[in-house]
mmCIF file of N, CA and C in Angstrom:
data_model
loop_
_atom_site.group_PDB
_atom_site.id
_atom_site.type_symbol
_atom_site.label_atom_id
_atom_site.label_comp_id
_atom_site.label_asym_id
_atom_site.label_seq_id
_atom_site.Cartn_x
_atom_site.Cartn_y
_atom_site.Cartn_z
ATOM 1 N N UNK E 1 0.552 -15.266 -15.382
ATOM 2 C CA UNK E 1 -0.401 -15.252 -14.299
ATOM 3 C C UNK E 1 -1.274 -16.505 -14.396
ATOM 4 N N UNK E 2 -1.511 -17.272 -13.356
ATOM 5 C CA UNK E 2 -2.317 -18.456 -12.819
ATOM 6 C C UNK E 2 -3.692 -17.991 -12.792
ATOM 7 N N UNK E 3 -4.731 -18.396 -13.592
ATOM 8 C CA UNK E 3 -6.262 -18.023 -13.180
ATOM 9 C C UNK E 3 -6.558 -19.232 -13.133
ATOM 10 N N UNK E 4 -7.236 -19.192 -11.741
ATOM 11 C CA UNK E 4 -8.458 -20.458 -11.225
ATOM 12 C C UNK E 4 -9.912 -19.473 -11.215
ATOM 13 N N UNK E 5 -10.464 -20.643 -11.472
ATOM 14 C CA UNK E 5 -12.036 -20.397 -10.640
ATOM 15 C C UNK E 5 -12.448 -20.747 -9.155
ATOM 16 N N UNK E 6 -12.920 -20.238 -8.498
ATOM 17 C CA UNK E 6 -13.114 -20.994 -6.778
ATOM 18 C C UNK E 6 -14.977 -20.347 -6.986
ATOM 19 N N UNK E 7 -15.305 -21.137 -5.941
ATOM 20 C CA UNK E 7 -16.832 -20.746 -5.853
ATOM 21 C C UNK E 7 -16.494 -20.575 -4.298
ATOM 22 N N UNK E 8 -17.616 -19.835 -3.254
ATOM 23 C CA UNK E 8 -17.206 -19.407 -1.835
ATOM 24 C C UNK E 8 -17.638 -20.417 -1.482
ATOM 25 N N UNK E 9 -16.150 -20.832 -0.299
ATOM 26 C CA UNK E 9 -15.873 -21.940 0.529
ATOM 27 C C UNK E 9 -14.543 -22.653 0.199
ATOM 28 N N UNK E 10 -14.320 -22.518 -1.353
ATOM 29 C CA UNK E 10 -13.370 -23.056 -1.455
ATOM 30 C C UNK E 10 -11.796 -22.338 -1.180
ATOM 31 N N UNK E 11 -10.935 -23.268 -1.721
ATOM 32 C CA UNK E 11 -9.639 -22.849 -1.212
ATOM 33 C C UNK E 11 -8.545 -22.734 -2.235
ATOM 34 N N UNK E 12 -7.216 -22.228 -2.451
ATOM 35 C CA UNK E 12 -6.015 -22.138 -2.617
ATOM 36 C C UNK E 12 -5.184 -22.069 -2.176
ATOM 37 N N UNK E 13 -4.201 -22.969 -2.170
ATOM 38 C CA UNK E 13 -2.830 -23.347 -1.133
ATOM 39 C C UNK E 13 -1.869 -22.938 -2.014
ATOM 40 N N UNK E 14 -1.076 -22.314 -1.562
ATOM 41 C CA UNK E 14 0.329 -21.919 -1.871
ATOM 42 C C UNK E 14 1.333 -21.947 -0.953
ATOM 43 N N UNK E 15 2.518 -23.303 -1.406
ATOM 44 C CA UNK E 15 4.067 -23.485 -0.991
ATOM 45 C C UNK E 15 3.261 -24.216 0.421
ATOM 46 N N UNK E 16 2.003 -24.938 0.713
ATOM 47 C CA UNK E 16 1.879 -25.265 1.793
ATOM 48 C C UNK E 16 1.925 -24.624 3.319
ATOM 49 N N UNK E 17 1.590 -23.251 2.964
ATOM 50 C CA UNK E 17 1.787 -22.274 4.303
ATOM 51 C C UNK E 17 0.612 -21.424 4.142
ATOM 52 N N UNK E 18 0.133 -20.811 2.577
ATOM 53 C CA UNK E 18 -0.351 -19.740 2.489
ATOM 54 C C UNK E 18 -1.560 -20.095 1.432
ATOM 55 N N UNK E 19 -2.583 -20.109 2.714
ATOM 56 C CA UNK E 19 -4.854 -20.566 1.675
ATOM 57 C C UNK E 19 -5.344 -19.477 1.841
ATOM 58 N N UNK E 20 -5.984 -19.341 0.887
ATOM 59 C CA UNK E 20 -6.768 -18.225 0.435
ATOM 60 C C UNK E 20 -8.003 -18.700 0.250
ATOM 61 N N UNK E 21 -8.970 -18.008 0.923
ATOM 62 C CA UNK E 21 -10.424 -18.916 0.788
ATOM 63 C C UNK E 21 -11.010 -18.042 0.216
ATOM 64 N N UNK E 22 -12.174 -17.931 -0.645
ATOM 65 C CA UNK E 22 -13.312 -17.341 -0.944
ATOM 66 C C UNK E 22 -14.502 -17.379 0.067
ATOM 67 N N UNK E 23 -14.604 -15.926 0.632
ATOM 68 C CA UNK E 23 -15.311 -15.809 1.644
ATOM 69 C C UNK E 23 -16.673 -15.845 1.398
ATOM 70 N N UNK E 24 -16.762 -14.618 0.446
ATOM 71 C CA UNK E 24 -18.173 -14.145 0.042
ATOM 72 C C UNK E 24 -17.965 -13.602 -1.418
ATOM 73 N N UNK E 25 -19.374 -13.898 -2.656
ATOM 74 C CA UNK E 25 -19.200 -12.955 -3.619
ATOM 75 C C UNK E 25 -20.442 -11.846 -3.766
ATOM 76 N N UNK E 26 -19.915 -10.729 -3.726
ATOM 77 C CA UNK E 26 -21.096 -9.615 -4.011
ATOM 78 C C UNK E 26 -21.023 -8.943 -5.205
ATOM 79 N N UNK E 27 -21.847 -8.694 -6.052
ATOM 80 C CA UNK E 27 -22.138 -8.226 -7.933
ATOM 81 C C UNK E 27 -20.719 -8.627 -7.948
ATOM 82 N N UNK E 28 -20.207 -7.524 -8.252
ATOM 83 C CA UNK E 28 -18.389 -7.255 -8.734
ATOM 84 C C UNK E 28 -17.138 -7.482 -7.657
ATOM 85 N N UNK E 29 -17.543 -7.747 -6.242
ATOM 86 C CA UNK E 29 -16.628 -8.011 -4.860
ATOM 87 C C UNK E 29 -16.580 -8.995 -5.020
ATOM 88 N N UNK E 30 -15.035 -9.686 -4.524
ATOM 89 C CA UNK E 30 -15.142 -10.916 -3.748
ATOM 90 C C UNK E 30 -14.203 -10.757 -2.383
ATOM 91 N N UNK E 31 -14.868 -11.406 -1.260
ATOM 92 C CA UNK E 31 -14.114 -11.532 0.145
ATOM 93 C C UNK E 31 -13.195 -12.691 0.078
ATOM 94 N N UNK E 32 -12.283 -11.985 0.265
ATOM 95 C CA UNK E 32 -10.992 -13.186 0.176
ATOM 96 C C UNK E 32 -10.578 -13.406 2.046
ATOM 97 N N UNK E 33 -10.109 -14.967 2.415
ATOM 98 C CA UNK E 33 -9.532 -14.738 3.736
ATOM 99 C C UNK E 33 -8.551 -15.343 2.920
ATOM 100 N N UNK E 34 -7.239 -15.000 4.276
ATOM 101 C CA UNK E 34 -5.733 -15.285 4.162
ATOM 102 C C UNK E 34 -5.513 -15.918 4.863
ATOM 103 N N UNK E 35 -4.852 -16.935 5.248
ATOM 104 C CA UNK E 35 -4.108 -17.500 6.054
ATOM 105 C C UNK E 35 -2.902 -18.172 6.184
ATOM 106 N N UNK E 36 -2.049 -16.963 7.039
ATOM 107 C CA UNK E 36 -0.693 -17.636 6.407
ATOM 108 C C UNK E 36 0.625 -17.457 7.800
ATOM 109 N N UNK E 37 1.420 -17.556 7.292
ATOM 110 C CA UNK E 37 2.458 -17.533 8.679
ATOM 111 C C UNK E 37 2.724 -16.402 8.977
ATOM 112 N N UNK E 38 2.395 -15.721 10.624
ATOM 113 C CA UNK E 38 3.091 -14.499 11.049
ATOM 114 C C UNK E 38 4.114 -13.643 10.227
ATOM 115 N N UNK E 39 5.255 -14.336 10.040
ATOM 116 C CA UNK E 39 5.938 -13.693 9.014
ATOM 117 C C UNK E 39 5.981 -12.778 8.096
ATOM 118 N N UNK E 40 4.801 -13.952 7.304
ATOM 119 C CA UNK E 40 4.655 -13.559 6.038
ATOM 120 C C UNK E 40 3.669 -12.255 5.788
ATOM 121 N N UNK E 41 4.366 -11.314 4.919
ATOM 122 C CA UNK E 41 3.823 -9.716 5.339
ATOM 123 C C UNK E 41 2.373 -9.747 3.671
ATOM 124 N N UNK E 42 1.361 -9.536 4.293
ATOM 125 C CA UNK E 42 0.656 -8.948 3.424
ATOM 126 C C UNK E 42 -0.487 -7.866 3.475
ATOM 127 N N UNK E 43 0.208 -7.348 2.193
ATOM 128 C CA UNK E 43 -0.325 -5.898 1.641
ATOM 129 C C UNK E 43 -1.272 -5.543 0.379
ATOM 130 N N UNK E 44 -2.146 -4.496 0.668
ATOM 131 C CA UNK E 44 -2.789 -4.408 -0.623
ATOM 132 C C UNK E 44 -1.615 -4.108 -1.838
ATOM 133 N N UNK E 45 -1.885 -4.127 -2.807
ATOM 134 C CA UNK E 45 -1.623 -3.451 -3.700
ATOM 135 C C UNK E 45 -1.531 -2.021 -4.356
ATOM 136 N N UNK E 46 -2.404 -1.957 -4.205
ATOM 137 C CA UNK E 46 -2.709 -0.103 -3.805
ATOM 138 C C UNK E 46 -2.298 0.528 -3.072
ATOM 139 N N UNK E 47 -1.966 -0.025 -1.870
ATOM 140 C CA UNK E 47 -1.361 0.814 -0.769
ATOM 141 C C UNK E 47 0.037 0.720 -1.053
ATOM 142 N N UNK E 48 0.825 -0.308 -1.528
ATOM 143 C CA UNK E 48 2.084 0.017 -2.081
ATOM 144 C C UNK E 48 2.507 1.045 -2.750
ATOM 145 N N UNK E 49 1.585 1.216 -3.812
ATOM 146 C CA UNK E 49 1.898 2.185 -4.819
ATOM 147 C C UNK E 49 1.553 3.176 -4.617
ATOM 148 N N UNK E 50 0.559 3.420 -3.443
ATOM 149 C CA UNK E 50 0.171 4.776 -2.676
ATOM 150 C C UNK E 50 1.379 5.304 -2.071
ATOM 151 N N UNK E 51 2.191 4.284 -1.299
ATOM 152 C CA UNK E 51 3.213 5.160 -0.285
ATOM 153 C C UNK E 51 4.724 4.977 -1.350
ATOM 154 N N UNK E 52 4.595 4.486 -2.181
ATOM 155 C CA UNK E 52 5.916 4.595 -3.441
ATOM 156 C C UNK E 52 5.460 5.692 -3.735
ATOM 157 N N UNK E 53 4.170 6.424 -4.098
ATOM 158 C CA UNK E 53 3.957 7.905 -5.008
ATOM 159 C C UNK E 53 4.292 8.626 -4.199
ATOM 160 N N UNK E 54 4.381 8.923 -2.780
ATOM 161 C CA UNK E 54 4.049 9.494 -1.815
ATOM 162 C C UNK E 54 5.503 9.965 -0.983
ATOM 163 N N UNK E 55 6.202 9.067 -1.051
ATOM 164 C CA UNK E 55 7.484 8.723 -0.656
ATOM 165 C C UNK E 55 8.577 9.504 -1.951
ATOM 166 N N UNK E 56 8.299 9.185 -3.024
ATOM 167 C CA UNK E 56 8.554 10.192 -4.206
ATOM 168 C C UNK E 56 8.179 11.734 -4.489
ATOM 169 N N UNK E 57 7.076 11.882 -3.740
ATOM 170 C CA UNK E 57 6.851 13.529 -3.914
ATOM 171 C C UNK E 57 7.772 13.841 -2.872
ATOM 172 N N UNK E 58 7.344 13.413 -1.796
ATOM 173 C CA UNK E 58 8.424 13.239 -0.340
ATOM 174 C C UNK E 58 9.598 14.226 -0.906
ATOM 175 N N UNK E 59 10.308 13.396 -1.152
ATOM 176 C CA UNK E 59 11.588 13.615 -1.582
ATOM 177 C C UNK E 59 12.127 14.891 -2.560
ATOM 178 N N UNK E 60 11.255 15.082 -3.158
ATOM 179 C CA UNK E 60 11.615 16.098 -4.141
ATOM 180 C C UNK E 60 11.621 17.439 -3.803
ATOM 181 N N UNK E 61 12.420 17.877 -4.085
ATOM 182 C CA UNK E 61 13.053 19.319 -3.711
ATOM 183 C C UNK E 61 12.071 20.448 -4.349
ATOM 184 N N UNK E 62 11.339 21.335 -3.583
ATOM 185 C CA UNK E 62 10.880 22.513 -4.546
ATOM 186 C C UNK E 62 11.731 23.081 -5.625
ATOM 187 N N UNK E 63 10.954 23.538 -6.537
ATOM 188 C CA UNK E 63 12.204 24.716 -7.732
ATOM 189 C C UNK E 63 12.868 25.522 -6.935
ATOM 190 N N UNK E 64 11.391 26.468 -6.574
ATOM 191 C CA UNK E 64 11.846 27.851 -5.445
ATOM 192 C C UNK E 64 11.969 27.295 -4.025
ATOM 193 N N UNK E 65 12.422 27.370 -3.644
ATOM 194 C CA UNK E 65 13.627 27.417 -2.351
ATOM 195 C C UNK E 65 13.723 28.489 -1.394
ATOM 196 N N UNK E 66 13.273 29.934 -2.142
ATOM 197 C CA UNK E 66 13.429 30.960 -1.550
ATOM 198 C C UNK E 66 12.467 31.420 -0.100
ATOM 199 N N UNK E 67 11.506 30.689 -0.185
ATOM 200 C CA UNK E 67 10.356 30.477 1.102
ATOM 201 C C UNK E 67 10.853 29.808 2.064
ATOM 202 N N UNK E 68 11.794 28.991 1.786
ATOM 203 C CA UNK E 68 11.922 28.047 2.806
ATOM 204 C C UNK E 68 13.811 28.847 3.465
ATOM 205 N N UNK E 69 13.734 29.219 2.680
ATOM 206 C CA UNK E 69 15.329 30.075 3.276
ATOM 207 C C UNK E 69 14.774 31.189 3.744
ATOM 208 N N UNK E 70 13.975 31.868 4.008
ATOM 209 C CA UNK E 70 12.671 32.699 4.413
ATOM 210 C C UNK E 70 12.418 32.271 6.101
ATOM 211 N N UNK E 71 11.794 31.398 5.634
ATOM 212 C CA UNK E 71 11.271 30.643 6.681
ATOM 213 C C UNK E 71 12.027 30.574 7.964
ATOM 214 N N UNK E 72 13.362 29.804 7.726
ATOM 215 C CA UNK E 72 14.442 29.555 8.494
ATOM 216 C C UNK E 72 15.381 30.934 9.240
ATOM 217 N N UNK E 73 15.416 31.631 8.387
ATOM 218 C CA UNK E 73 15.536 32.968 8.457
ATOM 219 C C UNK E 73 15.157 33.938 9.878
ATOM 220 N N UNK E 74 13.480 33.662 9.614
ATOM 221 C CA UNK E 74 12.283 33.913 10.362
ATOM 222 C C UNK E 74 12.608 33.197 11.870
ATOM 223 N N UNK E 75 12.479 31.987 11.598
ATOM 224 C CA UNK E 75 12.819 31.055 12.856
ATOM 225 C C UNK E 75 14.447 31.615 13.639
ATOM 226 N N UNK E 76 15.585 32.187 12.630
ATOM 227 C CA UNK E 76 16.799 31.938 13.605
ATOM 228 C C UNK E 76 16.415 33.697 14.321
ATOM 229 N N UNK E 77 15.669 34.230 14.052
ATOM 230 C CA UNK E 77 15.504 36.036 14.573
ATOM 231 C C UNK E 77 14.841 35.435 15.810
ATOM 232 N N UNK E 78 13.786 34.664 16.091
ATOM 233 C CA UNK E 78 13.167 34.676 17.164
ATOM 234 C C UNK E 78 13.257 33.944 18.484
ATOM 235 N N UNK E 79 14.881 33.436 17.835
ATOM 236 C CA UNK E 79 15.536 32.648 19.197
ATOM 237 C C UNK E 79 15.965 34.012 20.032
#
């Protein structure tokens, strides 16, 4: 990992497409702006790993099963 220092105003260029300015610093915050090509997709970090956890419970099959064969059950009587 690359650590700079920036004070607000200044800048970081990356690959010539993508500056990152220091907006503002507050106690422990800093405001970052982006600026970069349409394209180029950016995301927190957190929110990645929010919808990877999320997307993983998703998926997973209950143990019991028997509610949901219940359920369906329920639903085909009241056609």
């Amino acid at each position: 990992m690359l650590v700079l220092t920036r004070k607000k105003g200044q800048s970081i260029l990356i690959q010539d497409q993508i500056e990152l300015t220091v907006l503002g610093i507050y106690n422990d915050h800093i405001k970052i702006g982006i600026s970069a090509p349409p394209d180029v997709q950016i995301v927190r970090s957190e929110l990645i790993v929010s919808i990877k956890e999320n997307n993983l419970e998703a998926s997973q099959l209950p143990e019991n099963t028997d509610f949901l064969k219940e359920a369906l059950r329920q639903i085909g009587r009241e056609d």
